[in-house]
Amino acid sequence: MGDMKLQDMHSNVKEVTELMRNNYIKVEERDGKLKDLEERSDVLLQKSDAFVKTTKTVMTHQNRRNRKLNLIIIGIVVVILVIVLVVIVYFTIPATATTTTTNTHTTTAPK
């Protein structure tokens, strides 16, 4: 009977040892997967930082471009307004007011 208990204990120890080995192997596999996941997250973080920088650069470029276009449009509108005002002023002022006759007084030279 003592031999039987010893064999049962020995088989239980082998079973527990095998379970512990399997658990250790699984822990090592998880550790490898976690390291891989950490490396991927680092790469993703670097790519996101690069994306943010690129986005800021593109936004700055677009803002400059928009400002230039706005200034060009404002310039064109001002030129058109000046032309319209000149045309309006030219046609509203009477033609007789623009030509003046100031030669009404004549002087004669002594003989």
mmCIF file with all atom_site columns, C-alpha atoms in Angstrom:
data_model
loop_
_atom_site.group_PDB
_atom_site.id
_atom_site.type_symbol
_atom_site.label_atom_id
_atom_site.label_alt_id
_atom_site.label_comp_id
_atom_site.label_asym_id
_atom_site.label_entity_id
_atom_site.label_seq_id
_atom_site.pdbx_PDB_ins_code
_atom_site.Cartn_x
_atom_site.Cartn_y
_atom_site.Cartn_z
_atom_site.occupancy
_atom_site.B_iso_or_equiv
_atom_site.pdbx_formal_charge
_atom_site.auth_seq_id
_atom_site.auth_comp_id
_atom_site.auth_asym_id
_atom_site.auth_atom_id
_atom_site.pdbx_PDB_model_num
ATOM 1   C CA . MET A 1 1   ? 0.000   0.000   0.000   1.00 0.00 ? 1   MET A CA 1
ATOM 2   C CA . GLY A 1 2   ? 2.866   2.387   0.726   1.00 0.00 ? 2   GLY A CA 1
ATOM 3   C CA . ASP A 1 3   ? 4.271   1.633   -2.700  1.00 0.00 ? 3   ASP A CA 1
ATOM 4   C CA . MET A 1 4   ? 0.967   2.526   -4.281  1.00 0.00 ? 4   MET A CA 1
ATOM 5   C CA . LYS A 1 5   ? 0.848   5.918   -2.526  1.00 0.00 ? 5   LYS A CA 1
ATOM 6   C CA . LEU A 1 6   ? 4.428   6.573   -3.538  1.00 0.00 ? 6   LEU A CA 1
ATOM 7   C CA . GLN A 1 7   ? 3.639   5.787   -7.192  1.00 0.00 ? 7   GLN A CA 1
ATOM 8   C CA . ASP A 1 8   ? 0.529   8.000   -7.049  1.00 0.00 ? 8   ASP A CA 1
ATOM 9   C CA . MET A 1 9   ? 2.562   10.832  -5.572  1.00 0.00 ? 9   MET A CA 1
ATOM 10  C CA . HIS A 1 10  ? 5.298   10.278  -8.144  1.00 0.00 ? 10  HIS A CA 1
ATOM 11  C CA . SER A 1 11  ? 2.767   10.375  -10.991 1.00 0.00 ? 11  SER A CA 1
ATOM 12  C CA . ASN A 1 12  ? 1.166   13.505  -9.475  1.00 0.00 ? 12  ASN A CA 1
ATOM 13  C CA . VAL A 1 13  ? 4.599   15.135  -9.286  1.00 0.00 ? 13  VAL A CA 1
ATOM 14  C CA . LYS A 1 14  ? 5.274   14.235  -12.946 1.00 0.00 ? 14  LYS A CA 1
ATOM 15  C CA . GLU A 1 15  ? 1.871   15.618  -13.928 1.00 0.00 ? 15  GLU A CA 1
ATOM 16  C CA . VAL A 1 16  ? 2.431   18.851  -12.007 1.00 0.00 ? 16  VAL A CA 1
ATOM 17  C CA . THR A 1 17  ? 5.950   19.119  -13.460 1.00 0.00 ? 17  THR A CA 1
ATOM 18  C CA . GLU A 1 18  ? 4.577   18.672  -16.979 1.00 0.00 ? 18  GLU A CA 1
ATOM 19  C CA . LEU A 1 19  ? 1.881   21.298  -16.343 1.00 0.00 ? 19  LEU A CA 1
ATOM 20  C CA . MET A 1 20  ? 4.506   23.715  -15.008 1.00 0.00 ? 20  MET A CA 1
ATOM 21  C CA . ARG A 1 21  ? 6.686   23.128  -18.093 1.00 0.00 ? 21  ARG A CA 1
ATOM 22  C CA . ASN A 1 22  ? 3.707   23.749  -20.378 1.00 0.00 ? 22  ASN A CA 1
ATOM 23  C CA . ASN A 1 23  ? 2.832   26.889  -18.429 1.00 0.00 ? 23  ASN A CA 1
ATOM 24  C CA . TYR A 1 24  ? 6.440   28.096  -18.652 1.00 0.00 ? 24  TYR A CA 1
ATOM 25  C CA . ILE A 1 25  ? 6.459   27.513  -22.422 1.00 0.00 ? 25  ILE A CA 1
ATOM 26  C CA . LYS A 1 26  ? 3.193   29.418  -22.764 1.00 0.00 ? 26  LYS A CA 1
ATOM 27  C CA . VAL A 1 27  ? 4.591   32.285  -20.669 1.00 0.00 ? 27  VAL A CA 1
ATOM 28  C CA . GLU A 1 28  ? 7.672   32.430  -22.913 1.00 0.00 ? 28  GLU A CA 1
ATOM 29  C CA . GLU A 1 29  ? 5.453   32.494  -26.009 1.00 0.00 ? 29  GLU A CA 1
ATOM 30  C CA . ARG A 1 30  ? 3.362   35.294  -24.539 1.00 0.00 ? 30  ARG A CA 1
ATOM 31  C CA . ASP A 1 31  ? 6.524   37.200  -23.650 1.00 0.00 ? 31  ASP A CA 1
ATOM 32  C CA . GLY A 1 32  ? 7.677   36.929  -27.269 1.00 0.00 ? 32  GLY A CA 1
ATOM 33  C CA . LYS A 1 33  ? 4.292   38.080  -28.515 1.00 0.00 ? 33  LYS A CA 1
ATOM 34  C CA . LEU A 1 34  ? 4.293   40.988  -26.066 1.00 0.00 ? 34  LEU A CA 1
ATOM 35  C CA . LYS A 1 35  ? 7.752   42.071  -27.227 1.00 0.00 ? 35  LYS A CA 1
ATOM 36  C CA . ASP A 1 36  ? 6.569   41.902  -30.842 1.00 0.00 ? 36  ASP A CA 1
ATOM 37  C CA . LEU A 1 37  ? 3.495   43.922  -29.945 1.00 0.00 ? 37  LEU A CA 1
ATOM 38  C CA . GLU A 1 38  ? 5.639   46.499  -28.141 1.00 0.00 ? 38  GLU A CA 1
ATOM 39  C CA . GLU A 1 39  ? 7.913   46.854  -31.182 1.00 0.00 ? 39  GLU A CA 1
ATOM 40  C CA . ARG A 1 40  ? 4.892   47.310  -33.423 1.00 0.00 ? 40  ARG A CA 1
ATOM 41  C CA . SER A 1 41  ? 3.472   49.967  -31.132 1.00 0.00 ? 41  SER A CA 1
ATOM 42  C CA . ASP A 1 42  ? 6.808   51.822  -31.149 1.00 0.00 ? 42  ASP A CA 1
ATOM 43  C CA . VAL A 1 43  ? 6.849   51.772  -34.962 1.00 0.00 ? 43  VAL A CA 1
ATOM 44  C CA . LEU A 1 44  ? 3.254   52.952  -35.032 1.00 0.00 ? 44  LEU A CA 1
ATOM 45  C CA . LEU A 1 45  ? 4.094   55.791  -32.636 1.00 0.00 ? 45  LEU A CA 1
ATOM 46  C CA . GLN A 1 46  ? 6.993   56.894  -34.841 1.00 0.00 ? 46  GLN A CA 1
ATOM 47  C CA . LYS A 1 47  ? 4.779   56.806  -37.920 1.00 0.00 ? 47  LYS A CA 1
ATOM 48  C CA . SER A 1 48  ? 2.087   58.813  -36.169 1.00 0.00 ? 48  SER A CA 1
ATOM 49  C CA . ASP A 1 49  ? 4.650   61.451  -35.158 1.00 0.00 ? 49  ASP A CA 1
ATOM 50  C CA . ALA A 1 50  ? 5.819   61.667  -38.779 1.00 0.00 ? 50  ALA A CA 1
ATOM 51  C CA . PHE A 1 51  ? 2.204   61.962  -39.903 1.00 0.00 ? 51  PHE A CA 1
ATOM 52  C CA . VAL A 1 52  ? 1.586   64.833  -37.484 1.00 0.00 ? 52  VAL A CA 1
ATOM 53  C CA . LYS A 1 53  ? 4.663   66.677  -38.761 1.00 0.00 ? 53  LYS A CA 1
ATOM 54  C CA . THR A 1 54  ? 3.643   66.134  -42.382 1.00 0.00 ? 54  THR A CA 1
ATOM 55  C CA . THR A 1 55  ? 0.124   67.307  -41.617 1.00 0.00 ? 55  THR A CA 1
ATOM 56  C CA . LYS A 1 56  ? 1.420   70.510  -40.025 1.00 0.00 ? 56  LYS A CA 1
ATOM 57  C CA . THR A 1 57  ? 3.679   71.147  -43.020 1.00 0.00 ? 57  THR A CA 1
ATOM 58  C CA . VAL A 1 58  ? 0.834   70.612  -45.478 1.00 0.00 ? 58  VAL A CA 1
ATOM 59  C CA . MET A 1 59  ? -1.486  72.848  -43.441 1.00 0.00 ? 59  MET A CA 1
ATOM 60  C CA . THR A 1 60  ? 1.108   75.629  -43.379 1.00 0.00 ? 60  THR A CA 1
ATOM 61  C CA . HIS A 1 61  ? 1.612   75.325  -47.127 1.00 0.00 ? 61  HIS A CA 1
ATOM 62  C CA . GLN A 1 62  ? -2.132  75.394  -47.794 1.00 0.00 ? 62  GLN A CA 1
ATOM 63  C CA . ASN A 1 63  ? -2.607  78.432  -45.516 1.00 0.00 ? 63  ASN A CA 1
ATOM 64  C CA . ARG A 1 64  ? 0.085   80.335  -47.415 1.00 0.00 ? 64  ARG A CA 1
ATOM 65  C CA . ARG A 1 65  ? -1.462  79.346  -50.719 1.00 0.00 ? 65  ARG A CA 1
ATOM 66  C CA . ASN A 1 66  ? -4.911  80.436  -49.567 1.00 0.00 ? 66  ASN A CA 1
ATOM 67  C CA . ARG A 1 67  ? -3.544  83.786  -48.383 1.00 0.00 ? 67  ARG A CA 1
ATOM 68  C CA . LYS A 1 68  ? -1.883  84.366  -51.754 1.00 0.00 ? 68  LYS A CA 1
ATOM 69  C CA . LEU A 1 69  ? -5.071  83.518  -53.611 1.00 0.00 ? 69  LEU A CA 1
ATOM 70  C CA . ASN A 1 70  ? -7.106  85.798  -51.348 1.00 0.00 ? 70  ASN A CA 1
ATOM 71  C CA . LEU A 1 71  ? -4.698  88.668  -51.959 1.00 0.00 ? 71  LEU A CA 1
ATOM 72  C CA . ILE A 1 72  ? -4.857  88.095  -55.714 1.00 0.00 ? 72  ILE A CA 1
ATOM 73  C CA . ILE A 1 73  ? -8.662  88.060  -55.643 1.00 0.00 ? 73  ILE A CA 1
ATOM 74  C CA . ILE A 1 74  ? -8.751  91.233  -53.531 1.00 0.00 ? 74  ILE A CA 1
ATOM 75  C CA . GLY A 1 75  ? -6.328  92.903  -55.956 1.00 0.00 ? 75  GLY A CA 1
ATOM 76  C CA . ILE A 1 76  ? -8.455  91.974  -58.958 1.00 0.00 ? 76  ILE A CA 1
ATOM 77  C CA . VAL A 1 77  ? -11.609 93.264  -57.249 1.00 0.00 ? 77  VAL A CA 1
ATOM 78  C CA . VAL A 1 78  ? -9.884  96.558  -56.381 1.00 0.00 ? 78  VAL A CA 1
ATOM 79  C CA . VAL A 1 79  ? -8.667  97.012  -59.969 1.00 0.00 ? 79  VAL A CA 1
ATOM 80  C CA . ILE A 1 80  ? -12.160 96.327  -61.311 1.00 0.00 ? 80  ILE A CA 1
ATOM 81  C CA . LEU A 1 81  ? -13.687 98.796  -58.836 1.00 0.00 ? 81  LEU A CA 1
ATOM 82  C CA . VAL A 1 82  ? -11.173 101.473 -59.829 1.00 0.00 ? 82  VAL A CA 1
ATOM 83  C CA . ILE A 1 83  ? -11.954 100.921 -63.510 1.00 0.00 ? 83  ILE A CA 1
ATOM 84  C CA . VAL A 1 84  ? -15.696 101.101 -62.853 1.00 0.00 ? 84  VAL A CA 1
ATOM 85  C CA . LEU A 1 85  ? -15.298 104.304 -60.810 1.00 0.00 ? 85  LEU A CA 1
ATOM 86  C CA . VAL A 1 86  ? -13.156 105.908 -63.516 1.00 0.00 ? 86  VAL A CA 1
ATOM 87  C CA . VAL A 1 87  ? -15.745 105.049 -66.162 1.00 0.00 ? 87  VAL A CA 1
ATOM 88  C CA . ILE A 1 88  ? -18.583 106.382 -63.978 1.00 0.00 ? 88  ILE A CA 1
ATOM 89  C CA . VAL A 1 89  ? -16.740 109.617 -63.251 1.00 0.00 ? 89  VAL A CA 1
ATOM 90  C CA . TYR A 1 90  ? -15.793 110.070 -66.917 1.00 0.00 ? 90  TYR A CA 1
ATOM 91  C CA . PHE A 1 91  ? -19.382 109.752 -68.120 1.00 0.00 ? 91  PHE A CA 1
ATOM 92  C CA . THR A 1 92  ? -21.007 111.794 -65.329 1.00 0.00 ? 92  THR A CA 1
ATOM 93  C CA . ILE A 1 93  ? -18.870 114.905 -65.625 1.00 0.00 ? 93  ILE A CA 1
ATOM 94  C CA . PRO A 1 94  ? -20.237 117.117 -68.451 1.00 0.00 ? 94  PRO A CA 1
ATOM 95  C CA . ALA A 1 95  ? -17.987 117.538 -71.447 1.00 0.00 ? 95  ALA A CA 1
ATOM 96  C CA . THR A 1 96  ? -18.240 121.362 -71.353 1.00 0.00 ? 96  THR A CA 1
ATOM 97  C CA . ALA A 1 97  ? -16.843 121.524 -67.851 1.00 0.00 ? 97  ALA A CA 1
ATOM 98  C CA . THR A 1 98  ? -13.709 119.747 -68.897 1.00 0.00 ? 98  THR A CA 1
ATOM 99  C CA . THR A 1 99  ? -12.845 122.177 -71.702 1.00 0.00 ? 99  THR A CA 1
ATOM 100 C CA . THR A 1 100 ? -12.245 125.658 -70.412 1.00 0.00 ? 100 THR A CA 1
ATOM 101 C CA . THR A 1 101 ? -11.935 128.822 -72.392 1.00 0.00 ? 101 THR A CA 1
ATOM 102 C CA . THR A 1 102 ? -9.792  131.242 -70.454 1.00 0.00 ? 102 THR A CA 1
ATOM 103 C CA . ASN A 1 103 ? -8.697  133.412 -73.372 1.00 0.00 ? 103 ASN A CA 1
ATOM 104 C CA . THR A 1 104 ? -11.401 136.080 -73.033 1.00 0.00 ? 104 THR A CA 1
ATOM 105 C CA . HIS A 1 105 ? -9.107  138.961 -72.158 1.00 0.00 ? 105 HIS A CA 1
ATOM 106 C CA . THR A 1 106 ? -6.898  140.167 -75.013 1.00 0.00 ? 106 THR A CA 1
ATOM 107 C CA . THR A 1 107 ? -4.075  142.568 -74.651 1.00 0.00 ? 107 THR A CA 1
ATOM 108 C CA . THR A 1 108 ? -2.660  144.740 -77.384 1.00 0.00 ? 108 THR A CA 1
ATOM 109 C CA . ALA A 1 109 ? 0.886   145.748 -77.648 1.00 0.00 ? 109 ALA A CA 1
ATOM 110 C CA . PRO A 1 110 ? 1.772   149.469 -77.979 1.00 0.00 ? 110 PRO A CA 1
ATOM 111 C CA . LYS A 1 111 ? 2.827   150.795 -81.447 1.00 0.00 ? 111 LYS A CA 1
#
